[in-house]
Coordinates of C-alpha atoms in Angstrom, one line a residue:
X1 CA 19.6 17.6 4.7
X2 CA 18.5 21.2 4.0
X3 CA 14.8 21.7 5.1
X4 CA 12.0 24.2 2.9
X5 CA 12.7 27.2 4.9
X6 CA 8.9 28.6 3.1
X7 CA 7.4 25.5 5.5
X8 CA 9.2 26.8 8.1
X9 CA 8.4 30.4 7.9
X10 CA 4.6 29.5 7.7
X11 CA 4.3 27.8 10.1
X12 CA 6.8 30.1 12.3
X13 CA 4.0 32.4 11.6
X14 CA 0.8 30.3 12.4
X15 CA 2.9 29.3 16.0
X16 CA 2.7 33.0 16.8
X17 CA -0.6 33.8 15.1
X18 CA -2.0 31.3 17.1
X19 CA 0.0 32.0 20.3
X20 CA 1.0 29.0 21.1
X21 CA 3.5 26.9 23.6
X22 CA 5.8 24.5 21.6
X23 CA 8.0 22.5 24.6
X24 CA 9.7 19.7 23.7
X25 CA 9.1 16.7 26.1
X26 CA 6.3 18.3 27.7
X27 CA 3.0 18.3 27.3
X28 CA 1.4 20.9 24.6
X29 CA -0.7 23.1 26.3
X30 CA -0.2 24.5 30.0
X31 CA -3.7 25.3 30.5
X32 CA -4.7 21.8 29.6
X33 CA -2.1 20.8 31.7
X34 CA -3.5 22.9 34.5
X35 CA -6.7 21.9 34.3
X36 CA -6.2 18.4 33.0
X37 CA -8.5 18.4 30.3
X38 CA -8.0 16.3 26.8
X39 CA -7.3 18.2 23.3
X40 CA -9.6 16.0 21.0
X41 CA -7.8 14.2 18.2
X42 CA -8.8 11.9 15.2
X43 CA -6.3 9.6 13.5
X44 CA -7.1 8.1 10.2
X45 CA -5.6 4.6 10.0
X46 CA -6.4 1.5 7.8
X47 CA -6.2 -1.9 10.0
X48 CA -2.6 -3.3 9.0
X49 CA 0.3 -4.5 11.3
X50 CA 2.1 -1.7 10.2
X51 CA -0.2 0.9 12.1
X52 CA 0.9 -0.8 15.2
X53 CA 2.7 2.3 16.9
X54 CA -0.9 3.8 16.7
X55 CA -2.5 1.1 18.7
X56 CA 0.8 1.4 20.9
X57 CA 0.4 4.6 21.5
X58 CA -3.5 4.6 22.6
X59 CA -3.1 1.4 24.6
X60 CA -0.3 2.7 26.5
X61 CA -1.3 6.0 27.2
X62 CA 1.1 8.2 25.0
X63 CA -1.5 10.1 23.7
X64 CA -2.9 10.5 26.7
X65 CA 0.5 11.9 28.9
X66 CA 0.6 14.5 25.5
X67 CA -3.3 15.6 26.8
X68 CA -4.6 14.3 23.2
X69 CA -7.8 12.5 23.5
X70 CA -7.5 10.5 20.7
X71 CA -9.7 8.5 18.4
X72 CA -9.7 6.5 15.3
X73 CA -11.1 6.8 12.1
X74 CA -11.1 3.8 9.6
X75 CA -10.3 3.7 6.4
X76 CA -10.1 1.1 3.7
X77 CA -7.5 3.3 1.4
X78 CA -5.5 6.6 1.4
X79 CA -7.4 8.6 -1.2
X80 CA -10.3 9.0 0.8
X81 CA -8.1 10.0 3.8
X82 CA -6.6 12.8 2.3
X83 CA -9.7 13.9 1.6
X84 CA -11.3 13.4 5.3
X85 CA -7.7 15.2 6.7
X86 CA -8.4 18.3 3.9
X87 CA -12.2 18.7 5.3
X88 CA -11.5 18.6 8.9
X89 CA -12.9 15.4 10.1
X90 CA -9.4 13.5 11.3
X91 CA -6.5 15.5 11.8
X92 CA -3.7 13.1 11.5
X93 CA -3.1 10.3 9.0
X94 CA -0.3 7.4 8.6
X95 CA -0.4 6.5 5.6
X96 CA 1.1 6.3 1.8
X97 CA 1.1 9.1 -0.5
X98 CA -1.5 9.4 -3.5
X99 CA -2.2 11.5 -6.3
X100 CA -5.6 12.4 -4.5
X101 CA -3.2 13.6 -1.5
X102 CA -0.8 15.5 -3.8
X103 CA -4.1 17.1 -5.5
X104 CA -5.4 17.9 -2.0
X105 CA -1.5 19.8 -0.9
X106 CA -1.7 22.0 -4.5
X107 CA -5.4 23.5 -3.0
X108 CA -3.3 24.2 0.1
X109 CA -4.9 21.5 2.3
X110 CA -2.4 19.2 3.0
X111 CA 1.1 18.2 4.6
X112 CA 3.2 15.5 5.0
X113 CA 5.2 16.3 8.2
X114 CA 6.8 13.2 8.4
X115 CA 7.8 9.7 7.1
X116 CA 6.8 6.3 8.6
X117 CA 7.4 2.8 7.3
X118 CA 9.8 2.7 5.1
X119 CA 11.6 -0.3 2.9
X120 CA 15.2 -1.6 4.3
X121 CA 17.7 -4.1 3.1
X122 CA 17.7 -7.4 5.0
X123 CA 14.3 -7.1 6.0
X124 CA 11.6 -8.7 4.1
X125 CA 9.2 -5.8 3.7
X126 CA 6.5 -5.8 1.1
X127 CA 6.7 -8.9 -1.1
X128 CA 5.5 -9.0 -4.4
X129 CA 3.2 -12.2 -5.3
X130 CA 1.3 -14.1 -8.1
X131 CA -1.7 -15.9 -7.9
X132 CA -1.6 -19.7 -8.3
X133 CA -2.9 -19.9 -11.2
X134 CA -0.3 -17.2 -12.7
X135 CA 2.7 -19.1 -10.6
X136 CA 1.8 -22.0 -12.4
X137 CA 1.1 -20.9 -15.9
X138 CA 5.1 -19.6 -15.8
X139 CA 4.8 -16.3 -13.5
X140 CA 7.9 -17.4 -11.1
X141 CA 9.6 -14.0 -11.3
X142 CA 8.5 -10.3 -11.5
X143 CA 10.4 -9.8 -14.9
X144 CA 7.8 -12.2 -16.2
X145 CA 5.0 -9.7 -15.4
X146 CA 4.3 -8.2 -18.6
X147 CA 1.2 -9.3 -20.2
X148 CA 0.2 -10.0 -16.9
X149 CA -2.1 -8.3 -14.5
X150 CA -1.1 -6.3 -11.5
X151 CA -3.6 -5.4 -8.6
X152 CA -3.9 -1.9 -7.0
X153 CA -6.7 0.1 -5.1
X154 CA -7.1 2.9 -6.9
X155 CA -4.6 5.0 -9.6
X156 CA -2.3 6.9 -8.0
X157 CA -1.9 4.5 -4.8
X158 CA 1.1 3.0 -3.8
X159 CA 0.1 0.0 -5.2
X160 CA 0.2 1.8 -8.4
X161 CA 3.5 3.4 -7.9
X162 CA 5.2 -0.2 -6.5
X163 CA 4.1 -1.7 -9.5
X164 CA 6.0 1.0 -11.7
X165 CA 8.9 0.3 -9.9
X166 CA 8.5 -3.5 -10.4
X167 CA 8.1 -2.7 -14.0
X168 CA 11.4 -0.7 -14.4
X169 CA 13.7 -2.3 -12.5
X170 CA 12.6 -5.4 -14.9
X171 CA 13.0 -3.3 -18.0
X172 CA 9.4 -3.8 -18.8
X173 CA 7.3 -1.1 -20.0
X174 CA 4.5 -0.1 -17.4
X175 CA 2.1 0.0 -20.1
X176 CA 2.4 -4.1 -21.1
X177 CA 1.4 -4.7 -17.3
X178 CA -2.8 -4.5 -16.6
X179 CA -3.7 -2.3 -13.5
X180 CA -6.5 -3.5 -12.1
X181 CA -7.9 -1.2 -9.5
X182 CA -10.2 -2.8 -6.8
X183 CA -10.7 0.1 -4.5
X184 CA -10.2 -1.8 -1.2
X185 CA -7.4 -4.1 0.1
X186 CA -9.6 -6.6 1.1
X187 CA -11.3 -6.8 -2.8
X188 CA -7.4 -7.3 -3.7
X189 CA -6.7 -10.1 -1.6
X190 CA -9.4 -11.9 -3.0
X191 CA -9.1 -11.5 -6.4
X192 CA -5.1 -12.7 -6.3
X193 CA -6.9 -16.0 -4.3
X194 CA -9.2 -16.2 -6.8
X195 CA -7.2 -16.1 -10.1
X196 CA -8.9 -13.3 -11.3
X197 CA -5.4 -11.1 -11.2
X198 CA -2.3 -12.4 -11.4
X199 CA 0.2 -10.4 -9.1
X200 CA 0.4 -8.0 -6.7
X201 CA 2.7 -6.2 -3.8
X202 CA 1.8 -6.1 0.1
X203 CA 3.1 -5.5 3.4
X204 CA 4.0 -9.0 4.3
X205 CA 1.9 -9.2 7.6
X206 CA -0.8 -9.8 4.8
X207 CA 1.7 -11.5 2.0
X208 CA 3.2 -14.1 4.2
X209 CA -0.5 -15.2 5.6
X210 CA -1.5 -15.8 1.8
X211 CA 1.6 -18.0 1.2
X212 CA 1.0 -19.7 4.2
X213 CA -2.1 -20.2 3.4
X214 CA -1.5 -21.5 0.0
X215 CA -3.4 -18.8 -1.4
X216 CA -0.2 -17.1 -3.5
X217 CA 3.1 -17.7 -4.3
X218 CA 6.4 -15.2 -3.6
X219 CA 8.1 -13.7 -6.6
X220 CA 10.1 -11.1 -5.0
X221 CA 10.7 -8.3 -2.5
X222 CA 10.0 -4.6 -3.0
X223 CA 13.4 -3.9 -1.5
X224 CA 15.5 -5.7 -4.5
X225 CA 13.8 -3.0 -6.6
X226 CA 12.8 0.3 -4.2
X227 CA 15.5 -0.4 -1.5
X228 CA 14.4 2.9 0.2
X229 CA 11.3 3.0 -0.7
X230 CA 9.0 5.4 2.1
X231 CA 6.2 3.7 1.9
X232 CA 4.0 5.4 4.1
X233 CA 3.9 9.0 5.3
X234 CA 2.3 11.2 8.3
X235 CA 0.6 14.1 7.0
X236 CA -2.4 16.2 8.0
X237 CA -3.7 19.6 7.0
X238 CA -2.1 22.7 6.2
X239 CA -4.0 24.5 9.1
X240 CA -3.2 21.8 11.6
X241 CA 0.9 21.6 10.5
X242 CA 0.2 26.0 10.7
X243 CA -1.8 27.0 13.5
X244 CA -1.6 23.9 15.8
X245 CA 1.7 23.3 16.1
X246 CA 2.4 22.6 19.7
X247 CA -0.7 19.9 19.3
X248 CA 1.3 18.4 16.0
X249 CA 4.4 18.0 17.9
X250 CA 2.7 16.6 20.6
X251 CA 1.0 14.2 18.3
X252 CA 4.7 13.6 16.8
X253 CA 6.5 12.9 20.3
X254 CA 3.6 10.1 20.9
X255 CA 3.7 8.5 18.2
X256 CA 8.0 8.3 17.9
X257 CA 7.7 6.9 21.5
X258 CA 5.5 4.0 20.3
X259 CA 7.4 3.7 17.1
X260 CA 10.8 3.1 19.6
X261 CA 8.7 0.4 21.3
X262 CA 7.7 -1.6 17.9
X263 CA 11.3 -1.6 16.6
X264 CA 13.4 -2.5 19.8
X265 CA 10.1 -5.8 19.6
X266 CA 9.6 -7.1 16.6
X267 CA 12.8 -5.1 13.8
X268 CA 15.3 -4.9 16.1
X269 CA 14.9 -7.4 18.4
X270 CA 16.3 -6.0 21.2
X271 CA 13.3 -6.1 23.4
X272 CA 12.2 -9.3 26.0
X273 CA 9.8 -12.3 25.1
X274 CA 8.2 -10.7 27.8
X275 CA 7.7 -7.1 25.9
X276 CA 6.8 -8.9 22.3
X277 CA 4.3 -10.7 23.8
X278 CA 2.5 -7.4 25.1
X279 CA 3.2 -5.6 22.1
X280 CA 1.6 -8.7 19.9
X281 CA -1.4 -8.1 22.2
X282 CA -1.7 -4.6 21.7
X283 CA -1.7 -4.6 18.3
X284 CA -4.2 -8.0 18.3
X285 CA -7.0 -5.7 19.7
X286 CA -7.3 -3.5 16.2
X287 CA -6.2 -6.2 13.7
X288 CA -6.9 -10.1 13.2
X289 CA -8.7 -10.4 15.6
X290 CA -10.7 -13.0 14.5
X291 CA -7.4 -15.2 14.5
X292 CA -6.2 -16.9 17.8
X293 CA -3.1 -14.7 19.3
X294 CA -0.9 -16.7 18.6
X295 CA -1.5 -17.0 15.3
X296 CA -1.7 -13.2 15.0
X297 CA 1.7 -12.5 16.4
X298 CA 3.2 -15.0 14.2
X299 CA 1.9 -12.5 11.3
X300 CA 3.0 -9.9 13.3
X301 CA 6.8 -10.8 14.1
X302 CA 7.3 -12.3 10.4
X303 CA 5.9 -8.8 8.8
X304 CA 7.7 -6.5 10.9
X305 CA 9.1 -3.7 8.8
X306 CA 11.5 -0.9 10.0
X307 CA 9.3 2.4 10.7
X308 CA 11.4 5.5 10.9
X309 CA 12.6 6.7 14.2
X310 CA 10.9 9.9 14.9
X311 CA 8.7 9.5 12.2
X312 CA 12.0 10.8 10.1
X313 CA 11.0 12.0 6.2
X314 CA 13.0 10.2 3.5
X315 CA 13.0 12.8 1.4
X316 CA 14.7 11.5 -1.6
X317 CA 12.0 8.7 -1.5
X318 CA 9.0 11.2 -1.4
X319 CA 10.3 13.5 -3.8
X320 CA 10.9 10.3 -6.6
X321 CA 7.1 9.6 -5.4
X322 CA 6.0 13.3 -6.1
X323 CA 8.2 13.1 -9.7
X324 CA 6.2 10.2 -10.6
X325 CA 2.8 11.3 -10.0
X326 CA 4.3 14.4 -12.3
X327 CA 5.3 12.2 -14.9
X328 CA 2.3 9.9 -14.8
X329 CA -0.1 13.5 -15.5
X330 CA -1.9 12.3 -12.3
X331 CA -0.9 15.7 -10.8
X332 CA 0.0 19.2 -11.9
X333 CA 3.4 20.1 -13.1
X334 CA 3.4 22.9 -11.1
X335 CA 3.3 21.3 -7.9
X336 CA 6.4 21.5 -5.8
X337 CA 8.0 20.1 -3.0
X338 CA 7.6 22.8 -0.5
X339 CA 3.6 22.8 -1.7
X340 CA 3.3 18.7 -0.5
X341 CA 6.4 18.9 2.2
X342 CA 6.8 20.5 5.8
X343 CA 10.2 19.7 6.9
X344 CA 10.1 21.8 9.5
X345 CA 8.8 18.7 11.9
X346 CA 11.0 15.8 12.0
X347 CA 14.6 14.8 10.8
X348 CA 14.9 14.1 6.9
X349 CA 17.0 11.3 5.8

């Protein structure tokens, strides 16, 4: 797919201005390599199993091998992460596109530079859930969502977009579903478990755990209504994208190596049992630490979703999301794909 030439020129101009060196397959800084120093970088993270490549790259030294001294900063939702990146407190983020992120792109503050988690037919993917109370009252399929409530973190979040896709696929006006913004994923879990909301859609690592515990019922799959949905993206500040190209490519190389480990062990299942255990042990240091290892491993394996090789970006999906935000008047009509996406870093699919 054709890349946006404007973003390409901008990043090349930034490369020239910064005097940076780009050598694919090698640590990004000759001076850092010669002096054996590490360059500080901060990665924004939400504590979800889908963030496992972040943990793998850290624990297996992939960031370090690229001369990146990586620090994690944790968030509860996508929009605060975008604000932190625009402000320079965080260098890179891996999370869903949000209205806040897009509005910051319009101000030339952030750029989406890659894709991460993606729905794929044949994999469980994100699961549409009903509370036990709503299920018993007849909410056994998504087509029954009219007149019901649906949990989201914030307006303009990925949960909001999923509600739209589910409603559209079932010929339900979104206005007939009551959206309940609850700010944090944990708050949505609690509200669904207690029956304060009727429905939600979430990654399988959380959904399957809730189902196993009897806290909710499965009523559908997001992949049935959005089979190519780019769930999460990789983004950085416009300054990083334009002026820190070599550093950003180093981040992508390290992260991509961890993605290969993750997909082989948990999605394609081509890795050994010992490797699956090793990946699960790494994730367990960061996610579901309160659970016994075997239970956390089961949740991780059962909840695995495809993460795009090389952080490839599904341009059709993210462009659809941008257009939806415009249609819903959550972002300005004047925001163009070139403002939001820098497609010079990874393959587009």
